[in-house]
Short mmCIF file of N, CA and C in Angstrom, two decimals:
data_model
loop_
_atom_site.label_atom_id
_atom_site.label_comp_id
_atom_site.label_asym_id
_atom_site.label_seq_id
_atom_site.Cartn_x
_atom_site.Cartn_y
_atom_site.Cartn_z
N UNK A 7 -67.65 -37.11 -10.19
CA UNK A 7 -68.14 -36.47 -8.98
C UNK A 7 -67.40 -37.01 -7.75
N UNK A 8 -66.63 -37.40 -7.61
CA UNK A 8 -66.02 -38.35 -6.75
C UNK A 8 -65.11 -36.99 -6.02
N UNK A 9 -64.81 -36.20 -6.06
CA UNK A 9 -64.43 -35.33 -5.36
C UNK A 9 -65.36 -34.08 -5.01
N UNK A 10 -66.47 -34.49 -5.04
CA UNK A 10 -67.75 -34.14 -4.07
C UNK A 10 -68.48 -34.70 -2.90
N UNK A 11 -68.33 -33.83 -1.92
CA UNK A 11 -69.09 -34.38 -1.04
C UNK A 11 -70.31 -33.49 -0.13
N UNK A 12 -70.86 -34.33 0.56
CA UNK A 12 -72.61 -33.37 0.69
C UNK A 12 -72.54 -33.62 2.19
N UNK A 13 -73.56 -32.26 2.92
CA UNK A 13 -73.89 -32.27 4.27
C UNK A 13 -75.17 -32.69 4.21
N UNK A 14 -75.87 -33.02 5.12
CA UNK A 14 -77.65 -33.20 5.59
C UNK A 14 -78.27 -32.22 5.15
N UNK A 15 -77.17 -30.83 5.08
CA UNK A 15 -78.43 -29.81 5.04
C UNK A 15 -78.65 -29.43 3.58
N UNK A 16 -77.88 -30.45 2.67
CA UNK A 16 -77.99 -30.24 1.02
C UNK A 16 -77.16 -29.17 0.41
N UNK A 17 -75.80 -29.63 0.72
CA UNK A 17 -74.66 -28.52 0.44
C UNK A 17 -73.87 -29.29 -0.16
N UNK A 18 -72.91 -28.69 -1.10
CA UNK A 18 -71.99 -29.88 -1.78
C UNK A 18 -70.81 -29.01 -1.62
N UNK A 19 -69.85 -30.09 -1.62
CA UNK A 19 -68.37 -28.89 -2.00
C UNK A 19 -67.47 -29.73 -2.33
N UNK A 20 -66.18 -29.31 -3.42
CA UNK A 20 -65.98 -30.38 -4.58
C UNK A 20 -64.20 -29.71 -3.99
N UNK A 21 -63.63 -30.58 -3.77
CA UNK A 21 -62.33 -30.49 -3.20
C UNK A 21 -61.36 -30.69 -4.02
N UNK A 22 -60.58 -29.57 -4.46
CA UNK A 22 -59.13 -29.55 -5.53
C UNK A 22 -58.14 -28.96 -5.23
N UNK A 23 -57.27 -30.32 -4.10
CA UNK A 23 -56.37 -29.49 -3.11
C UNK A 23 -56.60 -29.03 -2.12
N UNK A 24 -56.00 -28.00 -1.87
CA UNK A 24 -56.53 -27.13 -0.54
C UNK A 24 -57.47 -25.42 -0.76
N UNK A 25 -58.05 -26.00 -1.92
CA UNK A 25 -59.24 -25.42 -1.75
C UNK A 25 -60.47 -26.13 -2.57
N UNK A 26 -61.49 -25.59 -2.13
CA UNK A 26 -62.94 -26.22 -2.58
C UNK A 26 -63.86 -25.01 -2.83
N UNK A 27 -64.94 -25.63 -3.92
CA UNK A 27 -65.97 -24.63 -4.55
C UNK A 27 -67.01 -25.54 -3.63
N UNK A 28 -68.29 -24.40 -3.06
CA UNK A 28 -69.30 -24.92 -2.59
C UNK A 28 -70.85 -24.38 -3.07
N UNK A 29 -71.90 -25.49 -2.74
CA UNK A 29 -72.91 -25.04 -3.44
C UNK A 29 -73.99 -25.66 -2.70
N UNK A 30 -75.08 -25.08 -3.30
CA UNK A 30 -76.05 -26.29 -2.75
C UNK A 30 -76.66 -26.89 -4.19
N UNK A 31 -77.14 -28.50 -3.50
CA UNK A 31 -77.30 -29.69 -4.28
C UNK A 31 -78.99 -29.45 -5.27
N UNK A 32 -79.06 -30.44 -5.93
CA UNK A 32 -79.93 -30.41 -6.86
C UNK A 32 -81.25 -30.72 -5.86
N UNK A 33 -81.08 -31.39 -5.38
CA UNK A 33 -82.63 -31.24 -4.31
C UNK A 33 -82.84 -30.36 -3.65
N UNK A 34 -81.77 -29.39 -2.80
CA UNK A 34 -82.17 -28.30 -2.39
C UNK A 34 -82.23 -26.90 -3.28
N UNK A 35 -82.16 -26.83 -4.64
CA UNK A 35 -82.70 -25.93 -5.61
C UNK A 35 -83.81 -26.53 -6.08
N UNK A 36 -84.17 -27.54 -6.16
CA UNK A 36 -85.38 -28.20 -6.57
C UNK A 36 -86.65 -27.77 -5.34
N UNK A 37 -86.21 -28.24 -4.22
CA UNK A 37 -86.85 -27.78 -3.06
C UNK A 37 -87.49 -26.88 -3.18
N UNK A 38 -86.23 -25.54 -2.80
CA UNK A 38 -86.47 -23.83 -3.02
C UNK A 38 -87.33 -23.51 -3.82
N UNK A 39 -87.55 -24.20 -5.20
CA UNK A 39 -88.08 -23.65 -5.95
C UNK A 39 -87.24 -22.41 -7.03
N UNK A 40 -87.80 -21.28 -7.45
CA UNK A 40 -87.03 -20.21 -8.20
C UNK A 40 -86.33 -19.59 -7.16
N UNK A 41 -84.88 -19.62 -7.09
CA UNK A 41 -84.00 -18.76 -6.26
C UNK A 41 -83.99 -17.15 -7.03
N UNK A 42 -84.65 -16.34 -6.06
CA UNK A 42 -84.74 -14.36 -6.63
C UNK A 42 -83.25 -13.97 -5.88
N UNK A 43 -82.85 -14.21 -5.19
CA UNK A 43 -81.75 -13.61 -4.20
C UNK A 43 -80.82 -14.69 -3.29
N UNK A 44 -79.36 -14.09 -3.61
CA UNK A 44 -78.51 -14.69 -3.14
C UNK A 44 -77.35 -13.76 -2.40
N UNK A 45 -77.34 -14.10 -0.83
CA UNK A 45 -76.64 -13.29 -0.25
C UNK A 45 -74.85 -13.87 -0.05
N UNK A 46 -74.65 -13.66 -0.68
CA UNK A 46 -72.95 -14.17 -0.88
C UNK A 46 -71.85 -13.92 0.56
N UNK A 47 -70.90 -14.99 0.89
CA UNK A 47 -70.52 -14.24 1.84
C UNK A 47 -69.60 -13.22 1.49
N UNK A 48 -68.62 -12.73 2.64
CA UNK A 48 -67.38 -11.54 2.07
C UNK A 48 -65.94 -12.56 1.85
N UNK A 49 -65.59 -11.74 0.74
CA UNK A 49 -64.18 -12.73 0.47
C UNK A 49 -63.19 -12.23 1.76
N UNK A 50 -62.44 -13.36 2.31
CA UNK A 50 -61.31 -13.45 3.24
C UNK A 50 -62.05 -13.23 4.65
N UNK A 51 -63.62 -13.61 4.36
CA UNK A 51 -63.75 -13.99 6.04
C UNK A 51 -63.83 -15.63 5.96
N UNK A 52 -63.43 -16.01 7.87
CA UNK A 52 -62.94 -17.27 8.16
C UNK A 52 -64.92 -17.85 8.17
N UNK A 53 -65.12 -19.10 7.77
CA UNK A 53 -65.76 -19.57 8.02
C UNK A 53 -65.40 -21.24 8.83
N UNK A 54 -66.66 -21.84 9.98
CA UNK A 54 -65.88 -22.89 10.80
C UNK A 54 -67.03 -23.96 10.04
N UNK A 55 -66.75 -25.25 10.29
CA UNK A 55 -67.58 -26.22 9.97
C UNK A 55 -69.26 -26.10 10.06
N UNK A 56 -69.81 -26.49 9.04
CA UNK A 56 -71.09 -26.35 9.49
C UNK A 56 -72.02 -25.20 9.85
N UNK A 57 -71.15 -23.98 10.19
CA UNK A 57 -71.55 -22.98 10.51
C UNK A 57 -71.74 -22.03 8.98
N UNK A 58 -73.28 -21.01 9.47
CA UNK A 58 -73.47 -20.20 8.27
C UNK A 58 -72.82 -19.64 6.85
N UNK A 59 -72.89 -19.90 6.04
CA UNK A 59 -71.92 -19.46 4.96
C UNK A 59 -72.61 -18.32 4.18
N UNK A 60 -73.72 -18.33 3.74
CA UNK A 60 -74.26 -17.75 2.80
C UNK A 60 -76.31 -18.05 3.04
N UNK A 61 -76.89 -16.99 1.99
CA UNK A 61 -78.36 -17.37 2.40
C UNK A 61 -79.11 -16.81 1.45
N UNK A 62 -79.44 -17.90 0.91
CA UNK A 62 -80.85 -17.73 -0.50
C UNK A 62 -82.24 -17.29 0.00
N UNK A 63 -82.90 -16.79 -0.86
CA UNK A 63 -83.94 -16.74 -1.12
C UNK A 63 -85.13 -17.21 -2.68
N UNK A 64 -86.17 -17.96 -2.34
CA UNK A 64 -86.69 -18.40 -3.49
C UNK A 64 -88.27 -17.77 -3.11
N UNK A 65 -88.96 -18.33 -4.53
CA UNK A 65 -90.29 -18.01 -3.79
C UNK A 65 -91.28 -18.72 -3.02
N UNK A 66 -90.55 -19.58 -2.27
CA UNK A 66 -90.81 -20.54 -1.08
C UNK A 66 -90.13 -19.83 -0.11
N UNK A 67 -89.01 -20.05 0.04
CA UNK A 67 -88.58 -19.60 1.50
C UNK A 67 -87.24 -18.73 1.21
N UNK A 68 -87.16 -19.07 2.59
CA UNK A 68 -85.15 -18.55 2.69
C UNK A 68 -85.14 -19.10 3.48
N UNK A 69 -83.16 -19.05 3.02
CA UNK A 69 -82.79 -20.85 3.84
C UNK A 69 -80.87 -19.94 4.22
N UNK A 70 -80.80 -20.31 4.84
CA UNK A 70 -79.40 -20.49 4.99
C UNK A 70 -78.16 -21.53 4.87
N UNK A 71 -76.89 -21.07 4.20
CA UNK A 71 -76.45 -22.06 3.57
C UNK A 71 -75.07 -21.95 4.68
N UNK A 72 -74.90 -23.85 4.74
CA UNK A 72 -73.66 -24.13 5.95
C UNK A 72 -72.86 -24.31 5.29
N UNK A 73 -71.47 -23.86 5.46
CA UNK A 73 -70.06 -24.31 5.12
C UNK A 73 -69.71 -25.68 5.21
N UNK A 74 -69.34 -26.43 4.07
CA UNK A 74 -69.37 -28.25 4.62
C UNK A 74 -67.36 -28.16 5.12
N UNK A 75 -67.29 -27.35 4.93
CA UNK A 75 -65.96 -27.56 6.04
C UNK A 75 -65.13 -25.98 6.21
N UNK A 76 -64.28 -25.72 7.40
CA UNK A 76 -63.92 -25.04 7.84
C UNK A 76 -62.77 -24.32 6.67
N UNK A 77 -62.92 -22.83 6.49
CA UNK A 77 -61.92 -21.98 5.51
C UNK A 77 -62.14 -20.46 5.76
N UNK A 78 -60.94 -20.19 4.64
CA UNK A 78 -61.05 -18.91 4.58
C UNK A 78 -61.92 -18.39 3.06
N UNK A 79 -62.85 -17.83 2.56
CA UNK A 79 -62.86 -17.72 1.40
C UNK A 79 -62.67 -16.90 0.77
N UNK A 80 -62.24 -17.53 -0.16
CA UNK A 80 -61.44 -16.68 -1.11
C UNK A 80 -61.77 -16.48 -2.46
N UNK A 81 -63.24 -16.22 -2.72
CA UNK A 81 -63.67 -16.08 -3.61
C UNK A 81 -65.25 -16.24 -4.25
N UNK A 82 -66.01 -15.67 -4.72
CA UNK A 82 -67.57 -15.64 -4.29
C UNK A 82 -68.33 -15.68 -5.77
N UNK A 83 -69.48 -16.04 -5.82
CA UNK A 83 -69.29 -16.10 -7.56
C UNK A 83 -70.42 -15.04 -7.57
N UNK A 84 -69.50 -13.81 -8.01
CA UNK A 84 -70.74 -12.72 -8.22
C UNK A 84 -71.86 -12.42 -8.86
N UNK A 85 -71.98 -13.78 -9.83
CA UNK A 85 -72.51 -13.47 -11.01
C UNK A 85 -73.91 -14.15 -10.47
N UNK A 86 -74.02 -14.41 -9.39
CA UNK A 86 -75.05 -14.42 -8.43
C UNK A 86 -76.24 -13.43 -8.24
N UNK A 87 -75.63 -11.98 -8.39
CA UNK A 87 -76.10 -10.93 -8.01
C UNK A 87 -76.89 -10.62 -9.01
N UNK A 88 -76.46 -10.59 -10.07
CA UNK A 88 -77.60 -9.99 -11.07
C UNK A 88 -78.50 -11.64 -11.76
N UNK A 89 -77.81 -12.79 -11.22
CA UNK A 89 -78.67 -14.06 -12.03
C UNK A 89 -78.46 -15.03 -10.82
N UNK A 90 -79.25 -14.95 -9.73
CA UNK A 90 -79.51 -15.84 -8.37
C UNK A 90 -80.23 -17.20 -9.30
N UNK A 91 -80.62 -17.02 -10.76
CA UNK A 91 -81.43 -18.76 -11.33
C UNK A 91 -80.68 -19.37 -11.57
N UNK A 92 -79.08 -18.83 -11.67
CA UNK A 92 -77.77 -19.93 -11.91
C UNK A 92 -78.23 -21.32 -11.35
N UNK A 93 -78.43 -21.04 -9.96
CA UNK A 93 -78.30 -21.92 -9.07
C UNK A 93 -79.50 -22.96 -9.35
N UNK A 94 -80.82 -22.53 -10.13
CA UNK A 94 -81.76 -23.31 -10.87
C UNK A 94 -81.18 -24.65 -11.75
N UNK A 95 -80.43 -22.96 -12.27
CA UNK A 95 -80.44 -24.29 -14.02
C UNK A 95 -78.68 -24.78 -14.05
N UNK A 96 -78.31 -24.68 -12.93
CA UNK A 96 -76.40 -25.25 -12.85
C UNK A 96 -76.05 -25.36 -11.62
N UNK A 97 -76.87 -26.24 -10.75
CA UNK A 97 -76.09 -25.61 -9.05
C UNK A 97 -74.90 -26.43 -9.03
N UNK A 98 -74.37 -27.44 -10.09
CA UNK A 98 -72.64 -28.06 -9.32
C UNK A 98 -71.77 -27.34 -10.45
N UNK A 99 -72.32 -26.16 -11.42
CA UNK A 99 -71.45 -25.71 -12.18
C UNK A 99 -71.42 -24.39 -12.21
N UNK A 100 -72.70 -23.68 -12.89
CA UNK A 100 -72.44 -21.93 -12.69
C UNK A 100 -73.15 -21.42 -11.74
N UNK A 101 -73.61 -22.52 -11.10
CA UNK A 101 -74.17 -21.64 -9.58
C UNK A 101 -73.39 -22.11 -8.14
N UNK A 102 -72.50 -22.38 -8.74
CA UNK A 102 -71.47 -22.52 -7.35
C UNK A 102 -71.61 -21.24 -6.40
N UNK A 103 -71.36 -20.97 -4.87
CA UNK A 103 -71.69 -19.86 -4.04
C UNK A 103 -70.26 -19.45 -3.52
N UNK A 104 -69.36 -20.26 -3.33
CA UNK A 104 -68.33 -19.64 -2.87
C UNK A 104 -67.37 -20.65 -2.64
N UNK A 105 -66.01 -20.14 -3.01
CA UNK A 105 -64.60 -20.67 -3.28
C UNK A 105 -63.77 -20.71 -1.83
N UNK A 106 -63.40 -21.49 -1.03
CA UNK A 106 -63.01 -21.85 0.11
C UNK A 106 -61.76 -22.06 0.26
N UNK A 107 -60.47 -21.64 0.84
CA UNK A 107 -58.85 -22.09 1.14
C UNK A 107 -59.47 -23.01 2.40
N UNK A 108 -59.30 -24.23 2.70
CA UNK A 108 -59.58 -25.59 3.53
C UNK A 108 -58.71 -25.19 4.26
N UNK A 109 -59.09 -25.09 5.89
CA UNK A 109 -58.74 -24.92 7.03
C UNK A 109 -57.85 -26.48 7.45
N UNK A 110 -58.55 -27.68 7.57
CA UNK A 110 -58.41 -29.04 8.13
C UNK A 110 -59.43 -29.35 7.21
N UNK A 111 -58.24 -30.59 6.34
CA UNK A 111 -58.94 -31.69 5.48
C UNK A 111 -59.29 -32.66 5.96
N UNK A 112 -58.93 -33.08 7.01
CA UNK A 112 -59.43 -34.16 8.23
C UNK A 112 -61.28 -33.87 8.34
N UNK A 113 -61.79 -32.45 8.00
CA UNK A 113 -62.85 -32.12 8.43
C UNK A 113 -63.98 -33.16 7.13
N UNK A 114 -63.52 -33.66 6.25
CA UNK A 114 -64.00 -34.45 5.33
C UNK A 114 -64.62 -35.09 5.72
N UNK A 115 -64.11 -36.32 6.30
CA UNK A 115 -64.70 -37.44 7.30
C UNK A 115 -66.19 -37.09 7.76
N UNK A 116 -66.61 -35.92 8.35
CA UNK A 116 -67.96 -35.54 8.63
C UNK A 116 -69.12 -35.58 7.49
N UNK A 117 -68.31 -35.65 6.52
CA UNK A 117 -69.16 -35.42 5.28
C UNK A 117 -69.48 -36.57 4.24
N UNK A 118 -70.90 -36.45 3.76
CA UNK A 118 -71.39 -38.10 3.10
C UNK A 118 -70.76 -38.07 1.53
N UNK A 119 -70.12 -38.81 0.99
CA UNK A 119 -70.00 -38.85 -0.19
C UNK A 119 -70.96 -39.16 -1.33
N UNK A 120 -70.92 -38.97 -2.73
CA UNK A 120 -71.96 -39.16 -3.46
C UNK A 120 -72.61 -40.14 -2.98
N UNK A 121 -72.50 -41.66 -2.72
CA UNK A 121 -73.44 -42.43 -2.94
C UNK A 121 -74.23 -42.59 -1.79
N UNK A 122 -73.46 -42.29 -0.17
CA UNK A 122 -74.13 -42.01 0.61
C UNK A 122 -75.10 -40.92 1.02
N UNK A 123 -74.89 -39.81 0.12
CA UNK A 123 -75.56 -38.97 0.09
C UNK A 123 -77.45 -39.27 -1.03
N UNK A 124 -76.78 -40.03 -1.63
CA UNK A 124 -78.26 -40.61 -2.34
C UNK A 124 -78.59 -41.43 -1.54
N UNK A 125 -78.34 -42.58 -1.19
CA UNK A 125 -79.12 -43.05 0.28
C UNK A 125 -79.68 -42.64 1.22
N UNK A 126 -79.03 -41.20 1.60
CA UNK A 126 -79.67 -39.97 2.77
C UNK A 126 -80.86 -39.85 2.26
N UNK A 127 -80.70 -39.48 0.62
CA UNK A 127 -82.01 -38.74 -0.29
C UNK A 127 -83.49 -39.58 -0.46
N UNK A 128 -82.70 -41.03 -0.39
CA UNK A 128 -83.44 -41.97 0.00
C UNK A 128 -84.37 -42.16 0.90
N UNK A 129 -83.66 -41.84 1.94
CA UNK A 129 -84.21 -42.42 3.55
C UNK A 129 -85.21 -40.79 3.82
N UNK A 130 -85.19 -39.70 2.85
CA UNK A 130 -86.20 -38.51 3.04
C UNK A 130 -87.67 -39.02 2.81
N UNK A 131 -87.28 -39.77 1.50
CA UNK A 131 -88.39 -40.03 0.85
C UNK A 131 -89.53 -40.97 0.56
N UNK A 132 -88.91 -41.89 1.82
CA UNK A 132 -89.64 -42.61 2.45
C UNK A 132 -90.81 -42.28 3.56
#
């Protein structure tokens, strides 16, 4: 996992090169609860740091999902559409949300790596 890294808002995105697959993390599908709907973004629009990427629905809430770094994407995992529980039962493998060309890899730095990111998970649950 070492070429994963996580935002605050429970997003992961796993960097190979100059592009990255993104998702959200096992606590925020745990959270959600059963994900029914997943709104994917469009392939080859620009997304900027942090800003909106995509937006679930479970039978708790709906949440919106942030880009953990700035791209173009280039690729969406459709298989979303007819099975939004991917993201249940595989969110760092078949429920990945969308495939990213990395704008600025410098934009990393903003982002907690695994073990700091379990310390974050930590400091919730206190």
């Amino acid at each position: 996992m070492k070429h994963y890294f996580y935002t605050k808002e429970h997003e992961w995105i796993n960097i190979d090169g100059e592009t990255a697959y993104v998702g959200i993390t096992e606590y925020a599908q745990s959270a959600l609860g059963d994900i029914t709907f997943v709104e994917l973004p469009k392939v080859d629009s620009e997304v900027e740091q942090f800003e909106r990427l995509a937006a679930v629905e479970s039978v708790k809430a709906a949440s919106d999902i942030f880009s953990p770094m700035s791209g173009k994407v280039i690729e969406v995992n459709t298989a979303l559409d007819s099975k939004p529980e991917l993201i249940n039962k595989s969110c760092f493998e078949n429920g990945w949300i969308a495939k990213i060309e990395l704008a600025d890899e410098e934009e990393k730095s903003n982002l907690m790596t695994a073990a700091e990111y379990e310390k974050f998970l930590e400091g919730l649950e206190e």
